[in-house]
């Protein structure tokens, strides 16, 4: 098997993500060792208070104030961001003093916010095309645990059928892959960079990518995934689920505090004890 995976993990330099990156990701699935996969960690400049508050405001409008305010927000973003639809930020090899990671690290020179992910991910996609010969690109966040051995076994054996994969959800316009873990082939990566001006700027990156790829005739493929929103959901996972799942999407709260790191480490220990992963 000669299929290769370029794994790009996007980190955010603010709470709780710094802790999740250092104490969760880097002590769990980031420890895996596969001859078919290479890890690459990406970050942007630490967001300032204005950026954080603006991001909270946008997300609050999107999810808590109904359709009409959401439409106003969407068209406002389209108006202001439309001129940047061609733009791809530059990337430079650089380490971050906030992140205690052991892989190659890169800075994306673009603001860090929920609305900027479209551009950050396009920059990573272009970097993948320009700086590797790998067959597949995976873009994930640090709290999405990937079983690399299972991924290689499933995708590597049927590589021609996996162009746009992950956890499938549905928007008003199309099906899309949830942004916490997306796998694309080199063919799709090339298309996205070449036709990036057609990728919407007014909605979230995952919905925008899904709408563009659907119009391009590329159908999202669901990869075996599990969402873990609490410690109890993790503790009740069956052996069969552990053996067959590629992605575990962790987003767990206890008294408004994220406990992703604890679940990631415990999940890693269980998979290692079952000999389902390689370190």
mmCIF file of C-alpha atoms in Angstrom:
data_model
loop_
_atom_site.group_PDB
_atom_site.id
_atom_site.type_symbol
_atom_site.label_atom_id
_atom_site.label_comp_id
_atom_site.label_asym_id
_atom_site.label_seq_id
_atom_site.Cartn_x
_atom_site.Cartn_y
_atom_site.Cartn_z
ATOM 1 C CA UNK A 1 0.000 0.000 0.000
ATOM 2 C CA UNK A 2 1.515 3.332 -1.053
ATOM 3 C CA UNK A 3 -1.327 5.691 -0.146
ATOM 4 C CA UNK A 4 -0.185 8.690 1.945
ATOM 5 C CA UNK A 5 -2.114 11.029 4.241
ATOM 6 C CA UNK A 6 -1.154 14.633 5.090
ATOM 7 C CA UNK A 7 -2.760 15.388 8.475
ATOM 8 C CA UNK A 8 -3.221 19.114 9.146
ATOM 9 C CA UNK A 9 -4.377 19.935 12.670
ATOM 10 C CA UNK A 10 -5.633 23.503 13.199
ATOM 11 C CA UNK A 11 -4.926 24.994 16.622
ATOM 12 C CA UNK A 12 -6.372 28.117 18.227
ATOM 13 C CA UNK A 13 -4.257 30.152 20.663
ATOM 14 C CA UNK A 14 -6.948 30.831 23.231
ATOM 15 C CA UNK A 15 -8.773 28.974 25.984
ATOM 16 C CA UNK A 16 -9.829 26.175 26.033
ATOM 17 C CA UNK A 17 -8.063 25.188 22.819
ATOM 18 C CA UNK A 18 -4.484 25.649 24.036
ATOM 19 C CA UNK A 19 -5.126 23.203 26.873
ATOM 20 C CA UNK A 20 -6.895 20.753 24.532
ATOM 21 C CA UNK A 21 -3.969 20.885 22.094
ATOM 22 C CA UNK A 22 -1.264 20.403 24.740
ATOM 23 C CA UNK A 23 -2.964 18.086 27.235
ATOM 24 C CA UNK A 24 -5.443 16.309 24.980
ATOM 25 C CA UNK A 25 -4.314 15.990 21.368
ATOM 26 C CA UNK A 26 -0.553 15.772 22.047
ATOM 27 C CA UNK A 27 -1.076 13.157 24.771
ATOM 28 C CA UNK A 28 -3.503 11.041 22.794
ATOM 29 C CA UNK A 29 -4.056 10.704 19.051
ATOM 30 C CA UNK A 30 -1.116 12.995 18.246
ATOM 31 C CA UNK A 31 1.169 10.242 19.590
ATOM 32 C CA UNK A 32 0.179 7.753 16.914
ATOM 33 C CA UNK A 33 2.833 6.563 14.492
ATOM 34 C CA UNK A 34 1.946 5.472 10.971
ATOM 35 C CA UNK A 35 4.241 5.113 7.992
ATOM 36 C CA UNK A 36 1.338 6.314 5.844
ATOM 37 C CA UNK A 37 0.518 9.497 7.789
ATOM 38 C CA UNK A 38 2.424 12.664 8.683
ATOM 39 C CA UNK A 39 1.290 15.281 11.195
ATOM 40 C CA UNK A 40 1.480 19.027 10.497
ATOM 41 C CA UNK A 41 0.229 21.571 13.043
ATOM 42 C CA UNK A 42 -1.095 24.983 11.966
ATOM 43 C CA UNK A 43 -1.929 28.076 13.998
ATOM 44 C CA UNK A 44 -2.560 31.806 13.575
ATOM 45 C CA UNK A 45 -1.665 34.787 15.702
ATOM 46 C CA UNK A 46 -3.348 34.796 19.086
ATOM 47 C CA UNK A 47 -6.702 36.595 18.706
ATOM 48 C CA UNK A 48 -7.139 39.891 20.548
ATOM 49 C CA UNK A 49 -10.147 40.784 22.687
ATOM 50 C CA UNK A 50 -11.927 42.565 19.829
ATOM 51 C CA UNK A 51 -11.583 39.508 17.589
ATOM 52 C CA UNK A 52 -12.850 37.160 20.327
ATOM 53 C CA UNK A 53 -15.876 39.360 21.084
ATOM 54 C CA UNK A 54 -16.699 39.777 17.400
ATOM 55 C CA UNK A 55 -16.544 36.028 16.936
ATOM 56 C CA UNK A 56 -18.913 35.476 19.886
ATOM 57 C CA UNK A 57 -21.306 38.077 18.490
ATOM 58 C CA UNK A 58 -21.404 36.429 15.050
ATOM 59 C CA UNK A 59 -21.970 32.962 16.497
ATOM 60 C CA UNK A 60 -24.678 34.276 18.830
ATOM 61 C CA UNK A 61 -26.545 35.812 15.893
ATOM 62 C CA UNK A 62 -26.187 32.671 13.799
ATOM 63 C CA UNK A 63 -27.499 30.234 16.378
ATOM 64 C CA UNK A 64 -29.767 32.149 18.768
ATOM 65 C CA UNK A 65 -31.690 34.857 16.931
ATOM 66 C CA UNK A 66 -33.707 33.194 14.200
ATOM 67 C CA UNK A 67 -33.636 33.363 10.424
ATOM 68 C CA UNK A 68 -34.052 37.085 9.734
ATOM 69 C CA UNK A 69 -31.030 38.340 11.751
ATOM 70 C CA UNK A 70 -29.035 35.385 10.385
ATOM 71 C CA UNK A 71 -29.865 36.407 6.817
ATOM 72 C CA UNK A 72 -28.792 39.987 7.537
ATOM 73 C CA UNK A 73 -25.524 38.710 8.991
ATOM 74 C CA UNK A 74 -24.954 36.337 6.058
ATOM 75 C CA UNK A 75 -25.443 39.021 3.408
ATOM 76 C CA UNK A 76 -23.328 41.502 5.373
ATOM 77 C CA UNK A 77 -20.482 39.004 5.517
ATOM 78 C CA UNK A 78 -20.923 38.268 1.812
ATOM 79 C CA UNK A 79 -20.652 41.993 1.018
ATOM 80 C CA UNK A 80 -17.559 42.646 3.131
ATOM 81 C CA UNK A 81 -15.687 39.397 2.431
ATOM 82 C CA UNK A 82 -16.585 38.950 -1.245
ATOM 83 C CA UNK A 83 -13.548 40.952 -2.469
ATOM 84 C CA UNK A 84 -11.293 38.422 -0.682
ATOM 85 C CA UNK A 85 -12.781 35.383 -2.410
ATOM 86 C CA UNK A 86 -9.588 34.844 -4.466
ATOM 87 C CA UNK A 87 -7.184 35.440 -1.614
ATOM 88 C CA UNK A 88 -5.038 32.677 -0.116
ATOM 89 C CA UNK A 89 -3.017 33.563 3.020
ATOM 90 C CA UNK A 90 0.672 32.742 3.196
ATOM 91 C CA UNK A 91 2.070 30.056 5.497
ATOM 92 C CA UNK A 92 5.465 30.018 7.148
ATOM 93 C CA UNK A 93 7.285 27.336 9.125
ATOM 94 C CA UNK A 94 7.263 28.643 12.698
ATOM 95 C CA UNK A 95 6.826 27.393 16.242
ATOM 96 C CA UNK A 96 4.421 28.755 18.831
ATOM 97 C CA UNK A 97 5.515 29.283 22.432
ATOM 98 C CA UNK A 98 1.963 28.525 23.613
ATOM 99 C CA UNK A 99 1.815 25.094 21.974
ATOM 100 C CA UNK A 100 3.928 22.226 23.323
ATOM 101 C CA UNK A 101 3.767 20.047 20.219
ATOM 102 C CA UNK A 102 6.349 17.724 18.678
ATOM 103 C CA UNK A 103 5.365 17.860 15.006
ATOM 104 C CA UNK A 104 6.246 20.387 12.320
ATOM 105 C CA UNK A 105 4.415 23.643 13.050
ATOM 106 C CA UNK A 106 3.313 26.416 10.709
ATOM 107 C CA UNK A 107 1.785 29.838 11.110
ATOM 108 C CA UNK A 108 -1.074 30.892 8.824
ATOM 109 C CA UNK A 109 -0.896 34.653 8.340
ATOM 110 C CA UNK A 110 -4.586 35.429 8.605
ATOM 111 C CA UNK A 111 -6.830 36.490 11.539
ATOM 112 C CA UNK A 112 -8.068 33.712 13.792
ATOM 113 C CA UNK A 113 -11.870 33.641 13.928
ATOM 114 C CA UNK A 114 -14.782 31.430 12.925
ATOM 115 C CA UNK A 115 -15.350 33.552 9.810
ATOM 116 C CA UNK A 116 -11.725 33.202 8.664
ATOM 117 C CA UNK A 117 -11.634 29.393 8.550
ATOM 118 C CA UNK A 118 -12.540 29.338 4.848
ATOM 119 C CA UNK A 119 -9.307 31.200 4.051
ATOM 120 C CA UNK A 120 -7.146 29.360 6.578
ATOM 121 C CA UNK A 121 -8.231 25.982 5.240
ATOM 122 C CA UNK A 122 -7.675 27.077 1.628
ATOM 123 C CA UNK A 123 -4.155 28.138 2.627
ATOM 124 C CA UNK A 124 -3.556 24.680 4.120
ATOM 125 C CA UNK A 125 -5.001 23.001 1.021
ATOM 126 C CA UNK A 126 -2.651 24.977 -1.232
ATOM 127 C CA UNK A 127 0.286 24.214 1.081
ATOM 128 C CA UNK A 128 -0.572 20.507 0.833
ATOM 129 C CA UNK A 129 -0.572 20.694 -2.976
ATOM 130 C CA UNK A 130 2.633 22.712 -3.237
ATOM 131 C CA UNK A 131 4.710 20.960 -0.591
ATOM 132 C CA UNK A 132 3.753 17.281 -0.636
ATOM 133 C CA UNK A 133 2.977 14.433 -2.983
ATOM 134 C CA UNK A 134 0.533 12.807 -0.565
ATOM 135 C CA UNK A 135 -2.713 11.318 -1.842
ATOM 136 C CA UNK A 136 -5.100 12.697 0.789
ATOM 137 C CA UNK A 137 -5.367 15.763 2.969
ATOM 138 C CA UNK A 138 -7.042 15.598 6.370
ATOM 139 C CA UNK A 139 -7.932 18.838 8.160
ATOM 140 C CA UNK A 140 -8.985 18.369 11.768
ATOM 141 C CA UNK A 141 -9.170 20.164 15.070
ATOM 142 C CA UNK A 142 -7.288 18.801 18.112
ATOM 143 C CA UNK A 143 -10.416 17.402 19.815
ATOM 144 C CA UNK A 144 -11.308 15.109 16.902
ATOM 145 C CA UNK A 145 -9.600 11.819 17.714
ATOM 146 C CA UNK A 146 -8.621 9.904 14.567
ATOM 147 C CA UNK A 147 -7.750 6.211 14.606
ATOM 148 C CA UNK A 148 -5.051 6.300 11.947
ATOM 149 C CA UNK A 149 -4.697 2.530 11.554
ATOM 150 C CA UNK A 150 -8.425 2.218 10.903
ATOM 151 C CA UNK A 151 -8.366 5.209 8.547
ATOM 152 C CA UNK A 152 -5.556 3.743 6.463
ATOM 153 C CA UNK A 153 -7.222 0.317 6.372
ATOM 154 C CA UNK A 154 -10.562 1.695 5.143
ATOM 155 C CA UNK A 155 -9.540 4.541 2.826
ATOM 156 C CA UNK A 156 -6.295 3.001 1.603
ATOM 157 C CA UNK A 157 -8.000 -0.177 0.401
ATOM 158 C CA UNK A 158 -10.619 1.711 -1.641
ATOM 159 C CA UNK A 159 -8.783 4.946 -2.371
ATOM 160 C CA UNK A 160 -10.606 5.764 -5.624
ATOM 161 C CA UNK A 161 -13.958 6.262 -3.869
ATOM 162 C CA UNK A 162 -12.890 8.736 -1.176
ATOM 163 C CA UNK A 163 -12.810 12.284 -2.537
ATOM 164 C CA UNK A 164 -14.701 14.232 0.143
ATOM 165 C CA UNK A 165 -15.319 12.434 3.422
ATOM 166 C CA UNK A 166 -16.072 12.818 7.108
ATOM 167 C CA UNK A 167 -19.182 13.235 9.257
ATOM 168 C CA UNK A 168 -22.050 14.173 6.931
ATOM 169 C CA UNK A 169 -24.608 16.793 7.948
ATOM 170 C CA UNK A 170 -27.231 18.698 5.950
ATOM 171 C CA UNK A 171 -27.818 22.412 5.426
ATOM 172 C CA UNK A 172 -30.610 24.143 3.509
ATOM 173 C CA UNK A 173 -28.508 24.049 0.340
ATOM 174 C CA UNK A 174 -26.660 20.747 0.416
ATOM 175 C CA UNK A 175 -25.022 17.997 2.395
ATOM 176 C CA UNK A 176 -21.610 18.838 3.813
ATOM 177 C CA UNK A 177 -18.785 17.407 5.910
ATOM 178 C CA UNK A 178 -18.527 18.778 9.460
ATOM 179 C CA UNK A 179 -15.428 20.961 9.720
ATOM 180 C CA UNK A 180 -13.895 19.253 12.762
ATOM 181 C CA UNK A 181 -12.616 16.479 10.455
ATOM 182 C CA UNK A 182 -12.578 16.595 6.674
ATOM 183 C CA UNK A 183 -10.745 14.287 4.288
ATOM 184 C CA UNK A 184 -10.254 15.314 0.655
ATOM 185 C CA UNK A 185 -8.380 13.726 -2.208
ATOM 186 C CA UNK A 186 -5.670 15.497 -4.140
ATOM 187 C CA UNK A 187 -8.085 15.870 -7.044
ATOM 188 C CA UNK A 188 -10.623 17.726 -4.889
ATOM 189 C CA UNK A 189 -7.899 19.855 -3.290
ATOM 190 C CA UNK A 190 -6.763 20.957 -6.760
ATOM 191 C CA UNK A 191 -10.343 21.827 -7.737
ATOM 192 C CA UNK A 192 -10.953 23.850 -4.568
ATOM 193 C CA UNK A 193 -7.858 25.985 -5.046
ATOM 194 C CA UNK A 194 -8.452 26.507 -8.761
ATOM 195 C CA UNK A 195 -12.146 27.428 -8.322
ATOM 196 C CA UNK A 196 -11.914 29.098 -4.907
ATOM 197 C CA UNK A 197 -13.735 32.213 -6.134
ATOM 198 C CA UNK A 198 -16.882 30.042 -6.335
ATOM 199 C CA UNK A 199 -16.697 28.975 -2.675
ATOM 200 C CA UNK A 200 -19.201 31.109 -0.689
ATOM 201 C CA UNK A 201 -17.878 33.688 1.779
ATOM 202 C CA UNK A 202 -21.049 34.363 3.794
ATOM 203 C CA UNK A 203 -21.425 31.104 5.707
ATOM 204 C CA UNK A 204 -19.301 28.702 7.760
ATOM 205 C CA UNK A 205 -16.385 27.028 6.008
ATOM 206 C CA UNK A 206 -17.806 23.495 6.133
ATOM 207 C CA UNK A 207 -21.187 24.541 4.692
ATOM 208 C CA UNK A 208 -19.434 26.664 2.048
ATOM 209 C CA UNK A 209 -17.186 23.785 0.970
ATOM 210 C CA UNK A 210 -20.165 21.419 0.848
ATOM 211 C CA UNK A 211 -22.213 23.787 -1.316
ATOM 212 C CA UNK A 212 -19.335 24.306 -3.739
ATOM 213 C CA UNK A 213 -18.440 20.617 -4.043
ATOM 214 C CA UNK A 214 -22.088 19.588 -4.441
ATOM 215 C CA UNK A 215 -22.428 22.021 -7.361
ATOM 216 C CA UNK A 216 -19.229 20.480 -8.752
ATOM 217 C CA UNK A 217 -20.793 17.010 -8.702
ATOM 218 C CA UNK A 218 -18.814 15.691 -5.715
ATOM 219 C CA UNK A 219 -20.957 13.910 -3.143
ATOM 220 C CA UNK A 220 -19.866 13.776 0.519
ATOM 221 C CA UNK A 221 -19.123 10.297 1.850
ATOM 222 C CA UNK A 222 -19.851 9.448 5.459
ATOM 223 C CA UNK A 223 -16.949 7.940 7.391
ATOM 224 C CA UNK A 224 -17.677 5.980 10.558
ATOM 225 C CA UNK A 225 -17.783 8.646 13.291
ATOM 226 C CA UNK A 226 -19.022 9.011 16.860
ATOM 227 C CA UNK A 227 -19.859 12.197 18.752
ATOM 228 C CA UNK A 228 -18.882 12.242 22.424
ATOM 229 C CA UNK A 229 -20.580 15.028 24.377
ATOM 230 C CA UNK A 230 -20.074 13.720 27.913
ATOM 231 C CA UNK A 231 -17.960 11.394 30.021
ATOM 232 C CA UNK A 232 -20.900 9.013 30.338
ATOM 233 C CA UNK A 233 -21.183 8.668 26.560
ATOM 234 C CA UNK A 234 -17.518 7.738 26.435
ATOM 235 C CA UNK A 235 -17.762 5.215 29.266
ATOM 236 C CA UNK A 236 -20.607 3.358 27.536
ATOM 237 C CA UNK A 237 -18.831 2.911 24.191
ATOM 238 C CA UNK A 238 -18.949 -0.719 23.156
ATOM 239 C CA UNK A 239 -15.944 -2.681 21.982
ATOM 240 C CA UNK A 240 -17.559 -2.989 18.564
ATOM 241 C CA UNK A 241 -17.851 0.803 18.222
ATOM 242 C CA UNK A 242 -14.240 1.281 19.310
ATOM 243 C CA UNK A 243 -13.068 -1.235 16.720
ATOM 244 C CA UNK A 244 -15.004 0.254 13.796
ATOM 245 C CA UNK A 245 -14.888 4.010 14.338
ATOM 246 C CA UNK A 246 -12.406 6.219 12.485
ATOM 247 C CA UNK A 247 -13.279 9.575 14.067
ATOM 248 C CA UNK A 248 -14.378 10.369 17.608
ATOM 249 C CA UNK A 249 -15.640 13.959 17.723
ATOM 250 C CA UNK A 250 -15.192 15.110 21.330
ATOM 251 C CA UNK A 251 -16.960 18.162 22.733
ATOM 252 C CA UNK A 252 -17.802 17.552 26.381
ATOM 253 C CA UNK A 253 -18.713 19.962 29.175
ATOM 254 C CA UNK A 254 -18.904 19.687 32.961
ATOM 255 C CA UNK A 255 -20.176 22.821 34.710
ATOM 256 C CA UNK A 256 -19.352 24.887 31.607
ATOM 257 C CA UNK A 257 -15.780 23.563 31.501
ATOM 258 C CA UNK A 258 -14.500 21.534 28.543
ATOM 259 C CA UNK A 259 -13.252 18.082 29.544
ATOM 260 C CA UNK A 260 -12.140 17.081 26.038
ATOM 261 C CA UNK A 261 -8.549 16.425 27.117
ATOM 262 C CA UNK A 262 -9.506 13.878 29.762
ATOM 263 C CA UNK A 263 -11.752 11.994 27.341
ATOM 264 C CA UNK A 264 -9.141 12.076 24.555
ATOM 265 C CA UNK A 265 -6.475 10.580 26.831
ATOM 266 C CA UNK A 266 -8.833 7.937 28.247
ATOM 267 C CA UNK A 267 -9.996 7.029 24.738
ATOM 268 C CA UNK A 268 -6.386 6.705 23.612
ATOM 269 C CA UNK A 269 -5.612 4.403 26.527
ATOM 270 C CA UNK A 270 -8.581 2.163 25.715
ATOM 271 C CA UNK A 271 -7.683 1.898 22.029
ATOM 272 C CA UNK A 272 -4.029 1.212 22.885
ATOM 273 C CA UNK A 273 -4.970 -1.508 25.385
ATOM 274 C CA UNK A 274 -7.126 -3.103 22.681
ATOM 275 C CA UNK A 275 -4.159 -2.868 20.279
ATOM 276 C CA UNK A 276 -6.199 -0.843 17.791
ATOM 277 C CA UNK A 277 -3.608 1.920 17.326
ATOM 278 C CA UNK A 278 0.150 2.143 16.746
ATOM 279 C CA UNK A 279 2.491 4.432 18.650
#
